[in-house]
Coordinates of N, CA and C and ligand atoms in Angstrom, one line a residue:
X1 N 0.9 -1.2 -0.1 CA 0.0 0.1 0.3 C 1.0 1.4 -0.2
X2 N 0.7 2.3 -0.9 CA 1.3 3.2 -1.0 C 1.2 4.2 0.4
X3 N 2.4 4.9 0.6 CA 2.4 5.6 1.8 C 2.2 7.6 1.4
X4 N 1.5 8.3 1.5 CA 1.7 9.4 0.6 C 2.4 10.2 1.3
X5 N 2.8 9.8 2.9 CA 4.4 10.8 3.2 C 5.6 10.3 2.6
X6 N 5.7 9.3 2.1 CA 6.7 8.7 1.7 C 7.4 8.7 0.4
X7 N 8.8 9.4 0.1 CA 9.4 10.2 -1.1 C 9.0 9.2 -2.1
X8 N 9.7 7.8 -1.7 CA 10.2 7.0 -2.9 C 8.4 6.6 -3.5
X9 N 7.2 6.4 -2.7 CA 6.4 6.3 -3.0 C 5.7 7.1 -4.1
X10 N 5.8 8.5 -3.7 CA 5.5 9.6 -4.5 C 6.5 9.7 -6.1
X11 N 7.5 9.4 -6.0 CA 8.1 9.3 -7.5 C 7.5 8.1 -8.1
X12 N 7.0 7.0 -7.7 CA 6.8 5.8 -8.2 C 5.2 6.6 -8.3
X13 N 4.5 7.3 -7.8 CA 3.1 7.8 -8.3 C 3.2 8.7 -9.1
X14 N 5.0 9.2 -9.8 CA 5.0 10.3 -10.7 C 4.1 11.9 -9.6
X15 N 4.0 11.7 -8.7 CA 4.0 13.2 -8.0 C 5.3 13.6 -7.8
X16 N 6.6 13.1 -7.9 CA 7.9 14.0 -7.7 C 8.7 13.4 -8.6
X17 N 8.9 14.5 -9.5 CA 9.8 13.7 -10.7 C 11.3 13.3 -10.3
X18 N 11.3 11.7 -11.4 CA 12.4 11.5 -11.3 C 13.1 10.8 -12.7
X19 N 14.2 10.2 -13.0 CA 15.1 10.0 -14.1 C 14.5 8.8 -14.3
X20 N 13.7 8.1 -15.1 CA 12.9 6.6 -14.4 C 14.2 5.9 -15.9
X21 N 14.7 4.9 -15.5 CA 15.3 4.0 -16.4 C 14.7 2.5 -16.6
X22 N 14.1 2.1 -15.8 CA 13.2 1.1 -15.8 C 11.8 0.5 -15.2
X23 N 10.8 0.0 -15.4 CA 9.8 0.0 -15.1 C 8.9 -1.2 -15.2
X24 N 8.4 -2.2 -14.1 CA 7.8 -3.2 -14.6 C 6.6 -3.4 -13.5
X25 N 5.8 -4.6 -13.2 CA 4.7 -4.8 -12.9 C 5.2 -4.6 -11.1
X26 N 6.8 -4.7 -10.8 CA 6.7 -5.4 -9.2 C 7.9 -4.1 -8.9
X27 N 8.7 -3.1 -9.8 CA 9.5 -2.1 -9.4 C 9.7 -1.0 -10.4
X28 N 10.4 -0.2 -9.8 CA 10.6 1.1 -10.5 C 12.3 1.2 -10.4
X29 N 12.9 1.8 -11.2 CA 14.4 2.3 -11.1 C 14.3 3.5 -11.8
X30 N 15.2 4.3 -11.1 CA 15.4 5.8 -11.1 C 16.8 6.2 -10.9
X31 N 17.4 7.1 -11.4 CA 18.6 7.9 -11.2 C 18.6 8.3 -9.7
X32 N 19.7 8.1 -8.6 CA 19.8 8.9 -7.7 C 20.1 10.3 -8.0
X33 N 19.6 11.0 -7.1 CA 19.5 12.4 -6.9 C 20.9 12.9 -6.9
X34 N 21.5 12.3 -6.1 CA 23.1 12.6 -5.5 C 24.3 11.2 -5.9
X35 N 24.3 11.2 -7.4 CA 25.1 10.1 -7.4 C 26.6 9.8 -6.9
X36 N 26.6 8.8 -6.4 CA 28.3 8.6 -5.8 C 29.1 8.1 -6.8
X37 N 28.4 7.6 -7.9 CA 29.4 7.1 -9.2 C 28.3 7.5 -10.1
X38 N 29.2 7.4 -11.6 CA 28.5 7.8 -12.9 C 27.4 6.9 -12.8
X39 N 27.5 5.6 -12.8 CA 26.0 5.1 -12.7 C 25.2 4.8 -10.9
X40 N 24.5 5.3 -10.9 CA 24.0 5.2 -9.5 C 22.3 5.0 -9.9
X41 N 21.6 3.9 -9.7 CA 20.4 4.0 -10.0 C 19.7 3.1 -8.7
X42 N 18.4 3.6 -8.1 CA 18.0 3.0 -7.2 C 16.6 2.4 -7.9
X43 N 16.7 1.1 -7.6 CA 15.4 -0.3 -7.8 C 14.9 -0.3 -6.6
X44 N 13.4 -0.2 -6.6 CA 12.3 0.2 -5.7 C 11.1 -0.8 -5.9
X45 N 10.8 -1.4 -5.2 CA 9.8 -2.2 -5.5 C 8.4 -1.4 -5.2
X46 N 7.1 -1.6 -6.0 CA 6.4 -0.7 -6.2 C 5.4 -0.5 -4.8
X47 N 5.5 -2.0 -3.9 CA 4.9 -1.8 -2.8 C 5.6 -1.3 -1.9
X48 N 5.0 0.0 -0.7 CA 5.9 0.3 0.2 C 5.9 -1.1 1.6
X49 N 7.2 -1.2 1.3 CA 8.5 -2.0 2.4 C 9.3 -0.9 3.0
X50 N 9.3 -1.1 4.3 CA 10.3 0.0 5.0 C 11.6 -0.1 4.7
X51 N 12.0 -1.4 4.2 CA 13.9 -1.6 4.0 C 13.5 -3.4 4.0
X52 N 14.6 -3.5 4.1 CA 15.1 -5.0 4.1 C 14.5 -5.7 5.2
X53 N 14.0 -4.8 6.6 CA 13.7 -5.6 7.9 C 12.5 -5.7 7.4
X54 N 11.7 -5.0 6.5 CA 10.1 -5.3 6.3 C 9.9 -6.6 5.7
X55 N 10.9 -7.4 4.8 CA 10.7 -8.1 3.9 C 9.7 -9.4 5.0
X56 N 9.0 -10.2 3.9 CA 8.1 -11.0 4.7 C 8.6 -12.6 3.8
X57 N 8.2 -13.7 3.9 CA 8.5 -14.8 3.1 C 7.8 -14.3 1.5
X58 N 6.6 -13.9 1.5 CA 5.7 -13.7 0.2 C 6.7 -12.6 -0.6
X59 N 7.6 -12.1 0.0 CA 8.6 -11.4 -1.0 C 9.9 -12.2 -1.5
X60 N 9.7 -13.5 -1.3 CA 11.3 -13.8 -1.8 C 11.1 -13.9 -3.2
X61 N 10.0 -13.7 -4.1 CA 10.0 -13.6 -5.6 C 10.4 -12.3 -5.9
X62 N 10.2 -11.3 -5.1 CA 10.7 -10.0 -5.6 C 11.7 -9.6 -5.3
X63 N 12.4 -10.2 -4.2 CA 13.9 -9.9 -4.0 C 15.2 -10.3 -5.1
X64 N 14.6 -11.8 -5.4 CA 15.2 -12.3 -6.6 C 14.8 -11.7 -8.2
X65 N 13.6 -11.2 -8.5 CA 13.4 -10.1 -9.6 C 14.2 -9.3 -9.5
X66 N 14.4 -8.6 -8.2 CA 15.4 -7.1 -8.2 C 16.7 -7.7 -8.2
X67 N 17.1 -8.4 -8.2 CA 18.3 -8.9 -8.5 C 18.7 -9.0 -9.8
X68 N 17.9 -9.9 -10.6 CA 17.8 -9.7 -11.7 C 17.4 -8.7 -12.9
X69 N 16.5 -7.8 -12.6 CA 16.7 -6.4 -13.1 C 17.7 -5.4 -12.5
X70 N 18.6 -5.7 -11.4 CA 19.7 -5.2 -11.3 C 21.2 -5.9 -12.3
X71 N 21.0 -7.2 -12.6 CA 21.8 -7.4 -13.5 C 21.4 -7.0 -15.0
X72 N 20.0 -6.7 -15.4 CA 19.6 -6.4 -16.8 C 20.4 -5.0 -16.8
X73 N 19.8 -4.3 -16.1 CA 20.3 -2.5 -16.0 C 21.7 -2.4 -16.0
X74 N 22.8 -3.0 -15.0 CA 24.1 -3.6 -15.3 C 24.5 -3.3 -16.4
X75 N 24.1 -4.2 -17.3 CA 24.3 -4.5 -19.0 C 23.9 -3.1 -19.7
X76 N 22.4 -3.0 -19.8 CA 22.1 -2.2 -20.2 C 23.0 -0.7 -20.0
X77 N 23.6 -0.3 -18.9 CA 23.9 1.0 -18.7 C 25.3 0.6 -18.8
X78 N 25.9 -0.4 -19.2 CA 27.1 -0.2 -19.9 C 28.3 -1.1 -18.3
X79 N 27.7 -1.3 -17.3 CA 28.9 -1.7 -16.6 C 29.2 -3.2 -15.9
X80 N 28.2 -3.8 -16.7 CA 28.5 -5.1 -16.3 C 29.8 -5.5 -16.4
X81 N 30.6 -5.1 -17.5 CA 31.8 -5.9 -17.5 C 32.6 -5.1 -16.9
X82 N 32.7 -3.8 -16.2 CA 33.4 -3.1 -15.4 C 33.3 -3.5 -14.1
X83 N 32.4 -4.1 -13.8 CA 31.9 -4.2 -12.1 C 30.7 -3.5 -11.5
X84 N 30.0 -3.7 -10.8 CA 29.3 -3.2 -10.2 C 28.8 -3.3 -8.8
X85 N 28.3 -2.5 -7.9 CA 27.4 -3.1 -6.5 C 26.0 -3.0 -6.7
X86 N 25.5 -4.3 -6.0 CA 24.0 -3.8 -5.4 C 24.0 -4.0 -4.0
X87 N 23.5 -2.3 -3.4 CA 23.3 -2.2 -1.9 C 22.2 -1.7 -1.4
X88 N 21.9 -2.3 0.0 CA 20.5 -2.2 0.3 C 21.3 -1.7 1.6
X89 N 20.9 -0.5 2.2 CA 21.1 0.0 3.7 C 19.9 -0.3 4.4
X90 N 20.2 -0.7 5.6 CA 18.8 -1.2 6.4 C 19.2 -0.4 7.7
X91 N 18.2 0.4 8.6 CA 18.5 0.6 9.4 C 19.7 1.9 9.7
X92 N 19.8 2.1 11.1 CA 20.5 3.9 11.6 C 21.8 3.1 11.3
X93 N 22.7 2.1 11.7 CA 24.1 1.9 11.5 C 24.4 1.7 10.4
X94 N 23.6 1.2 9.6 CA 23.6 1.3 7.8 C 23.3 2.5 7.0
X95 N 22.9 3.3 7.8 CA 22.9 4.8 7.2 C 21.6 5.1 6.6
X96 N 20.8 4.4 6.3 CA 19.2 4.4 5.6 C 18.6 5.6 5.8
X97 N 18.4 6.5 4.9 CA 17.5 8.0 4.9 C 16.3 7.9 4.6
X98 N 16.0 6.7 3.7 CA 14.8 6.9 2.7 C 14.4 5.4 3.2
X99 N 13.0 5.4 4.4 CA 12.6 4.4 4.6 C 11.5 3.4 3.5
X100 N 11.8 3.3 2.2 CA 11.0 2.5 1.5 C 12.0 1.7 0.9
X101 N 11.9 0.4 1.1 CA 13.4 -0.6 0.5 C 13.6 -0.4 -0.8
X102 N 15.0 -0.1 -1.0 CA 15.6 0.1 -2.3 C 17.0 0.0 -2.2
X103 N 17.5 -0.7 -3.3 CA 18.7 -0.9 -4.0 C 19.7 -0.3 -4.8
X104 N 20.6 0.3 -4.1 CA 21.4 1.1 -4.8 C 22.4 0.2 -5.9
X105 N 22.4 0.2 -7.2 CA 23.0 -0.4 -8.3 C 24.0 0.9 -8.5
X106 N 25.5 0.6 -8.3 CA 26.4 1.5 -8.3 C 27.6 0.8 -9.5
X107 N 27.9 1.8 -10.3 CA 29.1 0.9 -11.0 C 29.6 2.7 -12.0
X108 N 30.3 2.5 -12.8 CA 30.9 2.9 -13.5 C 32.4 3.9 -13.5
X109 N 33.0 3.3 -12.3 CA 34.1 3.7 -11.7 C 34.6 3.1 -10.7
X110 N 36.0 3.1 -10.4 CA 36.2 2.1 -9.1 C 35.6 2.9 -8.3
X111 N 35.3 1.8 -6.9 CA 34.7 2.1 -5.6 C 35.8 2.1 -4.7
X112 N 35.9 3.2 -4.1 CA 37.0 3.6 -3.2 C 37.2 2.3 -2.1
X113 N 38.1 1.5 -2.1 CA 38.1 0.6 -0.8 C 37.2 -0.7 -0.9
X114 N 37.1 -1.5 -0.1 CA 36.2 -2.7 -0.1 C 35.6 -2.5 0.9
X115 N 34.0 -2.2 1.1 CA 33.2 -2.2 2.0 C 33.5 -3.4 2.9
X116 N 33.2 -4.8 2.5 CA 33.1 -5.9 3.0 C 34.3 -6.8 2.4
Ligands
LIG201 P1 19.7 5.2 1.5 O1 20.4 6.3 2.4 O2 18.6 5.4 2.5 O3 20.3 4.1 1.4 O4 19.6 6.0 0.4 C1 18.8 6.9 -0.1 C2 18.9 7.5 -1.4 O5 18.4 8.3 -1.9 C3 19.7 8.7 -1.5 O6 21.2 7.9 -2.0 C4 20.0 10.2 -1.8 O7 20.7 10.6 -2.8 C5 18.8 9.5 -2.8 N1 17.4 10.3 -2.9 C6 17.3 11.1 -1.8 N2 16.2 12.1 -2.2 C7 15.9 11.9 -3.3 C8 15.0 12.3 -5.0 O8 14.1 13.2 -4.5 N3 15.2 11.6 -6.1 C9 16.1 10.9 -6.2 N4 16.0 10.5 -7.1 N5 17.1 10.6 -5.2 C10 16.6 10.9 -3.6
LIG202 ZN1 6.8 4.1 -0.1

């Protein structure tokens, strides 16, 4: 269910503009407003989920779908060969700032250091 106070629900509803790069029945993908690398796309489920911690068994297929959308976009946006990251921040220690589940697809330049 969409949350009218949620930034990403409002982007999905086209109430707030964003540069969309992909959409289907389950997800929308758009450019991050403050890209950290040349290719920085957010892959967001249409369903309002607060984050990784809001996932339930019923979302198993959705998460697999997001991984395959990330792979497809990495190819289409030209970063599959050079490499990319798919990152989801969950909660305060991870630095999550928007509480609608999203995965950052990052690529197009070497990323400083290894996170893990
Ligand atoms: P988080 O910090 O929750 O993992 O990621 C939230 C991301 O949303 C950040 O990378 C931030 O730059 C991005 N963001 C915040 N506001 C907007 C917006 O209005 N439009 C777009 N396209 N991205 C946004
Ligand atoms: Zn939302």
